[in-house]
Amino acid sequence: MTAATWVRSGKVRDLYRVDDDRLLLVASDRLSAFDVVLPTSIPDKGRILTGLSRFWFDETRHIVANHLLDVDPGSVPRGTVEEDREADLRGRMMLVRRADVLPVEVVVRGYLAGSGWKDYLATGVTSGHRLPAGMVEGDRLPEPILAPATKAAPGEHDENIDLDAMIDLVGGELTERVRGIALELYRHGAAACERAGILLADTKFEFGTHPATGELLLVDEVLTPDSSRFWDAAAYRAGGPQPSFDKQFVRDWLETLDWDKTSPGPTLPAAVVSGTRARYVEAYERITGASFARYLEEDVVAA
């Protein structure tokens, strides 16, 4: 069997073509912020993202099918990675079904934060949803809302769009189906996170359709610190930024710099690197109820 063929590298993941039906996703330790890949990586980040995605794909398969097929490096053609080192794949790889990915970021917001808060401050509206007057940063929304965004080209920034714009991109029937599933995924994930002492402020889903059958699939990553805002429920106080278990810690540090948010990004100091890793690990352990060190031992060291 020939080695899988490299297709492209995204902000975090490297994509390989295995055959006509299967792809290999490998999550690196790269970190992006404000749509810029930073020069400093976060140790074990790719394995944390993969471990959480694997957990959530299993937890949500009753809501929607997903693209995950296998997580064993033995299922990947030999020679796919440099020097064929299986340790490079363990804990950070997913063998997945190929899908035609929808050209929108499917964001669901349960709280007012990030670009949603900025849009609200400017207009009282976010992604086409007019919200009640007098809300403050971090407020819980009356109900979760779909807040789609464009997928920007490398070096550019995603832009929030409304439902009509999403319909123009993917069609009305598919938009309505994705909307219902995304809201159900959010509610399921938020309830599970809340039991772990975490508030799911917002999250981004990606969907695709199987090229042969048209089946709708949940793809990429699911409910990770890279794709979500995870807030500490015990410390939550509406009215400003929240203590979190995601890359907001990095964003906050970057906001203190005189940086125009274009590439190349600044190098992260050791304290920011270790603080980010600790937050990602805590998110993994709270949500899954499992030890991340055990995950490394079982998935990375095991032959």
mmCIF file of C-alpha atoms in Angstrom:
data_model
loop_
_atom_site.group_PDB
_atom_site.id
_atom_site.type_symbol
_atom_site.label_atom_id
_atom_site.label_comp_id
_atom_site.label_asym_id
_atom_site.label_seq_id
_atom_site.Cartn_x
_atom_site.Cartn_y
_atom_site.Cartn_z
ATOM 1 C CA MET A 1 0.000 0.000 0.000
ATOM 2 C CA THR A 2 1.463 3.369 -0.979
ATOM 3 C CA ALA A 3 1.830 6.208 1.480
ATOM 4 C CA ALA A 4 -0.976 8.710 1.870
ATOM 5 C CA THR A 5 -0.496 11.860 -0.173
ATOM 6 C CA TRP A 6 -0.196 15.257 1.493
ATOM 7 C CA VAL A 7 -3.040 17.547 0.377
ATOM 8 C CA ARG A 8 -2.669 20.711 2.426
ATOM 9 C CA SER A 9 -1.874 22.125 5.850
ATOM 10 C CA GLY A 10 -4.373 24.324 7.620
ATOM 11 C CA LYS A 11 -3.878 26.512 10.636
ATOM 12 C CA VAL A 12 -3.655 23.474 12.916
ATOM 13 C CA ARG A 13 -4.262 20.266 10.938
ATOM 14 C CA ASP A 14 -2.372 18.530 8.160
ATOM 15 C CA LEU A 15 -4.530 16.724 5.617
ATOM 16 C CA TYR A 16 -3.513 13.631 3.635
ATOM 17 C CA ARG A 17 -5.376 11.669 0.973
ATOM 18 C CA VAL A 18 -5.401 7.942 1.710
ATOM 19 C CA ASP A 19 -7.639 6.881 -1.195
ATOM 20 C CA ASP A 20 -10.777 8.032 -2.996
ATOM 21 C CA ASP A 21 -12.931 7.618 0.117
ATOM 22 C CA ARG A 22 -10.628 8.293 3.058
ATOM 23 C CA LEU A 23 -8.515 11.143 4.398
ATOM 24 C CA LEU A 24 -6.036 11.374 7.245
ATOM 25 C CA LEU A 25 -6.259 14.357 9.616
ATOM 26 C CA VAL A 26 -3.242 15.009 11.838
ATOM 27 C CA ALA A 27 -3.585 17.692 14.504
ATOM 28 C CA SER A 28 -0.360 19.606 15.078
ATOM 29 C CA ASP A 29 0.614 21.693 18.089
ATOM 30 C CA ARG A 30 0.347 24.902 16.057
ATOM 31 C CA LEU A 31 -1.736 27.695 17.538
ATOM 32 C CA SER A 32 -3.663 30.340 15.618
ATOM 33 C CA ALA A 33 -5.112 33.540 16.996
ATOM 34 C CA PHE A 34 -6.964 36.247 15.077
ATOM 35 C CA ASP A 35 -6.627 33.939 12.033
ATOM 36 C CA VAL A 36 -2.808 34.064 12.207
ATOM 37 C CA VAL A 37 -0.687 30.970 12.907
ATOM 38 C CA LEU A 38 1.710 31.963 15.678
ATOM 39 C CA PRO A 39 5.409 30.989 15.569
ATOM 40 C CA THR A 40 5.206 29.280 18.984
ATOM 41 C CA SER A 41 3.535 25.891 19.393
ATOM 42 C CA ILE A 42 1.779 24.526 22.493
ATOM 43 C CA PRO A 43 3.118 21.106 23.576
ATOM 44 C CA ASP A 44 0.527 18.288 23.266
ATOM 45 C CA LYS A 45 -2.120 20.656 21.931
ATOM 46 C CA GLY A 46 -2.856 18.487 18.898
ATOM 47 C CA ARG A 47 -3.397 15.445 21.086
ATOM 48 C CA ILE A 48 -5.729 17.369 23.387
ATOM 49 C CA LEU A 49 -7.821 18.537 20.434
ATOM 50 C CA THR A 50 -7.918 15.034 18.962
ATOM 51 C CA GLY A 51 -8.779 13.364 22.262
ATOM 52 C CA LEU A 52 -11.658 15.757 22.851
ATOM 53 C CA SER A 53 -12.922 15.475 19.275
ATOM 54 C CA ARG A 54 -12.881 11.681 19.521
ATOM 55 C CA PHE A 55 -14.860 11.936 22.770
ATOM 56 C CA TRP A 56 -17.467 14.279 21.282
ATOM 57 C CA PHE A 57 -17.821 12.387 17.999
ATOM 58 C CA ASP A 58 -18.816 9.367 20.074
ATOM 59 C CA GLU A 59 -21.063 11.436 22.373
ATOM 60 C CA THR A 60 -22.986 13.066 19.513
ATOM 61 C CA ARG A 61 -23.384 10.283 16.949
ATOM 62 C CA HIS A 62 -27.039 9.924 18.001
ATOM 63 C CA ILE A 63 -27.599 13.506 16.793
ATOM 64 C CA VAL A 64 -25.710 13.437 13.490
ATOM 65 C CA ALA A 65 -23.335 11.100 11.674
ATOM 66 C CA ASN A 66 -19.665 12.084 11.595
ATOM 67 C CA HIS A 67 -16.618 11.419 9.459
ATOM 68 C CA LEU A 68 -14.468 9.519 11.996
ATOM 69 C CA LEU A 69 -13.454 5.997 10.918
ATOM 70 C CA ASP A 70 -10.373 5.010 12.922
ATOM 71 C CA VAL A 71 -7.746 6.368 15.321
ATOM 72 C CA ASP A 72 -5.174 3.578 15.071
ATOM 73 C CA PRO A 73 -1.967 4.549 13.228
ATOM 74 C CA GLY A 74 -1.861 0.954 11.992
ATOM 75 C CA SER A 75 -4.792 1.825 9.734
ATOM 76 C CA VAL A 76 -2.673 4.403 7.879
ATOM 77 C CA PRO A 77 -0.480 3.436 4.882
ATOM 78 C CA ARG A 78 3.193 3.107 5.747
ATOM 79 C CA GLY A 79 5.499 6.016 5.021
ATOM 80 C CA THR A 80 2.850 8.687 5.514
ATOM 81 C CA VAL A 81 4.918 10.670 8.020
ATOM 82 C CA GLU A 82 8.597 11.462 8.048
ATOM 83 C CA GLU A 83 10.647 8.358 8.927
ATOM 84 C CA ASP A 84 7.351 6.519 9.352
ATOM 85 C CA ARG A 85 7.251 7.308 13.064
ATOM 86 C CA GLU A 86 3.948 6.012 14.401
ATOM 87 C CA ALA A 87 4.544 7.982 17.607
ATOM 88 C CA ASP A 88 4.018 11.130 15.527
ATOM 89 C CA LEU A 89 0.468 10.006 14.804
ATOM 90 C CA ARG A 90 -0.608 8.393 18.055
ATOM 91 C CA GLY A 91 -3.124 10.489 19.917
ATOM 92 C CA ARG A 92 -3.274 13.155 17.214
ATOM 93 C CA MET A 93 -4.601 11.352 14.100
ATOM 94 C CA MET A 94 -8.050 10.585 12.766
ATOM 95 C CA LEU A 95 -8.764 8.488 9.690
ATOM 96 C CA VAL A 96 -11.943 10.025 8.290
ATOM 97 C CA ARG A 97 -14.454 9.737 5.479
ATOM 98 C CA ARG A 98 -14.032 12.253 2.697
ATOM 99 C CA ALA A 99 -16.705 14.940 2.620
ATOM 100 C CA ASP A 100 -17.547 18.016 0.603
ATOM 101 C CA VAL A 101 -17.226 20.599 3.387
ATOM 102 C CA LEU A 102 -19.804 23.378 3.523
ATOM 103 C CA PRO A 103 -18.305 26.840 2.859
ATOM 104 C CA VAL A 104 -19.482 28.294 6.201
ATOM 105 C CA GLU A 105 -18.368 28.208 9.818
ATOM 106 C CA VAL A 106 -21.448 27.058 11.744
ATOM 107 C CA VAL A 107 -21.158 28.990 15.009
ATOM 108 C CA VAL A 108 -23.664 28.684 17.852
ATOM 109 C CA ARG A 109 -23.655 31.301 20.595
ATOM 110 C CA GLY A 110 -25.144 30.821 24.033
ATOM 111 C CA TYR A 111 -23.497 33.859 25.618
ATOM 112 C CA LEU A 112 -22.544 37.329 24.380
ATOM 113 C CA ALA A 113 -18.794 37.349 23.752
ATOM 114 C CA GLY A 114 -16.098 37.861 21.147
ATOM 115 C CA SER A 115 -17.167 39.216 17.776
ATOM 116 C CA GLY A 116 -20.812 38.722 18.764
ATOM 117 C CA TRP A 117 -20.331 41.196 21.609
ATOM 118 C CA LYS A 118 -18.555 43.650 19.308
ATOM 119 C CA ASP A 119 -21.382 43.448 16.757
ATOM 120 C CA TYR A 120 -23.969 43.945 19.496
ATOM 121 C CA LEU A 121 -22.170 47.009 20.840
ATOM 122 C CA ALA A 122 -22.136 48.562 17.386
ATOM 123 C CA THR A 123 -25.642 47.711 16.180
ATOM 124 C CA GLY A 124 -27.614 45.756 18.780
ATOM 125 C CA VAL A 125 -27.590 42.893 16.251
ATOM 126 C CA THR A 126 -25.328 39.887 15.771
ATOM 127 C CA SER A 127 -25.551 37.607 12.717
ATOM 128 C CA GLY A 128 -29.018 38.911 11.963
ATOM 129 C CA HIS A 129 -30.347 38.402 15.495
ATOM 130 C CA ARG A 130 -31.584 41.536 17.259
ATOM 131 C CA LEU A 131 -30.858 41.064 20.946
ATOM 132 C CA PRO A 132 -32.484 42.730 23.978
ATOM 133 C CA ALA A 133 -31.232 46.192 24.880
ATOM 134 C CA GLY A 134 -28.972 46.657 27.883
ATOM 135 C CA MET A 135 -27.051 43.400 27.678
ATOM 136 C CA VAL A 136 -23.477 43.341 28.960
ATOM 137 C CA GLU A 137 -20.433 41.376 27.865
ATOM 138 C CA GLY A 138 -20.730 37.753 28.954
ATOM 139 C CA ASP A 139 -24.513 37.805 29.387
ATOM 140 C CA ARG A 140 -26.349 34.591 28.705
ATOM 141 C CA LEU A 141 -28.544 34.930 25.630
ATOM 142 C CA PRO A 142 -32.298 34.348 25.955
ATOM 143 C CA GLU A 143 -31.728 31.219 23.834
ATOM 144 C CA PRO A 144 -28.832 29.851 21.771
ATOM 145 C CA ILE A 145 -28.537 31.392 18.302
ATOM 146 C CA LEU A 146 -26.991 30.307 15.034
ATOM 147 C CA ALA A 147 -24.291 32.793 14.045
ATOM 148 C CA PRO A 148 -22.627 31.586 10.838
ATOM 149 C CA ALA A 149 -19.434 33.051 9.454
ATOM 150 C CA THR A 150 -17.571 32.995 6.171
ATOM 151 C CA LYS A 151 -14.457 30.900 5.723
ATOM 152 C CA ALA A 152 -11.746 33.416 4.986
ATOM 153 C CA ALA A 153 -8.775 32.769 2.749
ATOM 154 C CA PRO A 154 -5.383 32.350 4.492
ATOM 155 C CA GLY A 155 -4.269 35.658 5.992
ATOM 156 C CA GLU A 156 -7.781 37.095 6.000
ATOM 157 C CA HIS A 157 -10.411 37.183 8.738
ATOM 158 C CA ASP A 158 -13.718 35.316 8.926
ATOM 159 C CA GLU A 159 -16.786 37.549 8.800
ATOM 160 C CA ASN A 160 -20.091 37.041 10.603
ATOM 161 C CA ILE A 161 -23.065 36.599 8.279
ATOM 162 C CA ASP A 162 -26.795 36.183 8.758
ATOM 163 C CA LEU A 163 -29.045 33.262 7.876
ATOM 164 C CA ASP A 164 -29.989 34.726 4.488
ATOM 165 C CA ALA A 165 -26.331 34.889 3.488
ATOM 166 C CA MET A 166 -25.853 31.266 4.584
ATOM 167 C CA ILE A 167 -28.852 30.268 2.460
ATOM 168 C CA ASP A 168 -27.210 31.965 -0.521
ATOM 169 C CA LEU A 169 -24.097 29.840 0.067
ATOM 170 C CA VAL A 170 -25.581 26.386 0.765
ATOM 171 C CA GLY A 171 -29.308 26.564 -0.015
ATOM 172 C CA GLY A 172 -32.392 26.919 2.164
ATOM 173 C CA GLU A 173 -33.147 23.259 2.863
ATOM 174 C CA LEU A 174 -29.589 22.419 3.911
ATOM 175 C CA THR A 175 -29.305 25.606 5.974
ATOM 176 C CA GLU A 176 -32.417 24.726 7.957
ATOM 177 C CA ARG A 177 -31.232 21.170 8.520
ATOM 178 C CA VAL A 178 -27.778 22.295 9.644
ATOM 179 C CA ARG A 179 -29.326 24.950 11.879
ATOM 180 C CA GLY A 180 -31.455 22.408 13.744
ATOM 181 C CA ILE A 181 -28.599 19.956 14.185
ATOM 182 C CA ALA A 182 -26.101 22.640 15.270
ATOM 183 C CA LEU A 183 -28.469 23.955 17.934
ATOM 184 C CA GLU A 184 -29.099 20.414 19.193
ATOM 185 C CA LEU A 185 -25.350 19.725 19.290
ATOM 186 C CA TYR A 186 -24.797 22.944 21.229
ATOM 187 C CA ARG A 187 -27.489 22.135 23.792
ATOM 188 C CA HIS A 188 -26.159 18.615 24.266
ATOM 189 C CA GLY A 189 -22.583 19.855 24.628
ATOM 190 C CA ALA A 190 -23.538 22.740 26.917
ATOM 191 C CA ALA A 191 -25.398 20.407 29.279
ATOM 192 C CA ALA A 192 -22.457 18.004 29.440
ATOM 193 C CA CYS A 193 -19.983 20.853 29.985
ATOM 194 C CA GLU A 194 -22.122 22.405 32.714
ATOM 195 C CA ARG A 195 -22.059 19.126 34.623
ATOM 196 C CA ALA A 196 -18.257 19.446 34.479
ATOM 197 C CA GLY A 197 -18.319 23.002 35.840
ATOM 198 C CA ILE A 198 -17.792 24.605 32.428
ATOM 199 C CA LEU A 199 -20.029 27.044 30.556
ATOM 200 C CA LEU A 200 -20.027 26.612 26.787
ATOM 201 C CA ALA A 201 -20.188 30.254 25.721
ATOM 202 C CA ASP A 202 -20.034 29.526 22.005
ATOM 203 C CA THR A 203 -18.630 26.968 19.611
ATOM 204 C CA LYS A 204 -17.951 26.385 15.923
ATOM 205 C CA PHE A 205 -19.080 23.304 14.024
ATOM 206 C CA GLU A 206 -18.086 22.181 10.545
ATOM 207 C CA PHE A 207 -20.321 20.087 8.319
ATOM 208 C CA GLY A 208 -19.896 18.338 5.007
ATOM 209 C CA THR A 209 -21.807 16.007 2.732
ATOM 210 C CA HIS A 210 -20.610 12.604 1.568
ATOM 211 C CA PRO A 211 -19.775 12.977 -2.133
ATOM 212 C CA ALA A 212 -21.460 9.699 -3.099
ATOM 213 C CA THR A 213 -24.503 9.518 -0.823
ATOM 214 C CA GLY A 214 -25.111 13.153 0.117
ATOM 215 C CA GLU A 215 -25.245 12.158 3.802
ATOM 216 C CA LEU A 216 -24.694 15.106 6.132
ATOM 217 C CA LEU A 217 -21.594 14.627 8.301
ATOM 218 C CA LEU A 218 -20.106 16.441 11.282
ATOM 219 C CA VAL A 219 -16.432 16.940 10.387
ATOM 220 C CA ASP A 220 -13.124 18.484 11.487
ATOM 221 C CA GLU A 221 -13.085 18.994 15.284
ATOM 222 C CA VAL A 222 -15.875 19.170 17.846
ATOM 223 C CA LEU A 223 -16.198 21.204 21.051
ATOM 224 C CA THR A 224 -12.495 21.735 21.657
ATOM 225 C CA PRO A 225 -10.664 24.698 23.240
ATOM 226 C CA ASP A 226 -9.685 25.788 19.718
ATOM 227 C CA SER A 227 -13.257 25.849 18.416
ATOM 228 C CA SER A 228 -15.100 26.910 21.585
ATOM 229 C CA ARG A 229 -15.167 29.331 24.470
ATOM 230 C CA PHE A 230 -15.096 27.311 27.696
ATOM 231 C CA TRP A 231 -15.726 29.403 30.818
ATOM 232 C CA ASP A 232 -15.247 28.430 34.450
ATOM 233 C CA ALA A 233 -18.808 28.187 35.793
ATOM 234 C CA ALA A 234 -17.697 28.817 39.386
ATOM 235 C CA ALA A 235 -16.035 32.127 38.439
ATOM 236 C CA TYR A 236 -18.674 33.340 35.961
ATOM 237 C CA ARG A 237 -19.817 36.936 36.407
ATOM 238 C CA ALA A 238 -21.456 38.745 33.507
ATOM 239 C CA GLY A 239 -20.062 42.180 32.713
ATOM 240 C CA GLY A 240 -16.639 41.487 31.234
ATOM 241 C CA PRO A 241 -14.161 38.839 30.103
ATOM 242 C CA GLN A 242 -14.412 35.453 31.813
ATOM 243 C CA PRO A 243 -11.809 33.020 33.186
ATOM 244 C CA SER A 244 -11.611 30.364 30.487
ATOM 245 C CA PHE A 245 -10.118 27.043 29.407
ATOM 246 C CA ASP A 246 -9.358 27.944 25.809
ATOM 247 C CA LYS A 247 -7.088 30.166 23.727
ATOM 248 C CA GLN A 248 -8.648 33.367 25.053
ATOM 249 C CA PHE A 249 -5.691 33.364 27.446
ATOM 250 C CA VAL A 250 -3.429 33.832 24.408
ATOM 251 C CA ARG A 251 -5.738 36.378 22.756
ATOM 252 C CA ASP A 252 -5.764 38.472 25.934
ATOM 253 C CA TRP A 253 -1.967 38.521 26.042
ATOM 254 C CA LEU A 254 -1.770 39.418 22.347
ATOM 255 C CA GLU A 255 -4.177 42.321 22.879
ATOM 256 C CA THR A 256 -1.603 43.920 25.198
ATOM 257 C CA LEU A 257 0.899 44.157 22.323
ATOM 258 C CA ASP A 258 1.337 46.679 19.542
ATOM 259 C CA TRP A 259 0.535 44.061 16.873
ATOM 260 C CA ASP A 260 -1.658 44.611 13.821
ATOM 261 C CA LYS A 261 -2.960 40.994 13.805
ATOM 262 C CA THR A 262 -1.236 40.129 10.560
ATOM 263 C CA SER A 263 1.402 37.491 9.897
ATOM 264 C CA PRO A 264 3.960 36.914 11.249
ATOM 265 C CA GLY A 265 2.608 36.792 14.768
ATOM 266 C CA PRO A 266 4.653 37.438 17.911
ATOM 267 C CA THR A 267 6.548 34.728 19.755
ATOM 268 C CA LEU A 268 4.791 33.588 22.921
ATOM 269 C CA PRO A 269 6.662 33.733 26.234
ATOM 270 C CA ALA A 270 7.082 30.525 28.257
ATOM 271 C CA ALA A 271 4.456 31.564 30.827
ATOM 272 C CA VAL A 272 1.808 31.995 28.141
ATOM 273 C CA VAL A 273 2.729 28.645 26.575
ATOM 274 C CA SER A 274 2.543 26.751 29.860
ATOM 275 C CA GLY A 275 -0.602 28.596 30.931
ATOM 276 C CA THR A 276 -2.331 27.755 27.654
ATOM 277 C CA ARG A 277 -1.356 24.082 27.848
ATOM 278 C CA ALA A 278 -2.614 23.861 31.426
ATOM 279 C CA ARG A 279 -5.994 25.328 30.419
ATOM 280 C CA TYR A 280 -6.354 22.926 27.495
ATOM 281 C CA VAL A 281 -5.486 19.943 29.683
ATOM 282 C CA GLU A 282 -7.987 21.036 32.320
ATOM 283 C CA ALA A 283 -10.720 21.335 29.686
ATOM 284 C CA TYR A 284 -9.935 17.809 28.482
ATOM 285 C CA GLU A 285 -9.967 16.320 31.967
ATOM 286 C CA ARG A 286 -13.083 18.121 33.195
ATOM 287 C CA ILE A 287 -15.132 17.277 30.117
ATOM 288 C CA THR A 288 -14.056 13.665 29.576
ATOM 289 C CA GLY A 289 -13.608 12.789 33.249
ATOM 290 C CA ALA A 290 -10.344 11.088 32.254
ATOM 291 C CA SER A 291 -6.666 11.756 32.890
ATOM 292 C CA PHE A 292 -4.810 13.372 30.002
ATOM 293 C CA ALA A 293 -1.588 11.746 31.196
ATOM 294 C CA ARG A 294 -3.349 8.389 30.863
ATOM 295 C CA TYR A 295 -4.487 9.326 27.361
ATOM 296 C CA LEU A 296 -0.860 10.023 26.436
ATOM 297 C CA GLU A 297 0.257 6.754 27.990
ATOM 298 C CA GLU A 298 -2.372 4.646 26.238
ATOM 299 C CA ASP A 299 -2.524 6.388 22.859
ATOM 300 C CA VAL A 300 0.989 7.691 22.383
ATOM 301 C CA VAL A 301 3.313 5.264 24.102
ATOM 302 C CA ALA A 302 1.409 2.058 23.390
ATOM 303 C CA ALA A 303 2.576 0.151 20.357
#
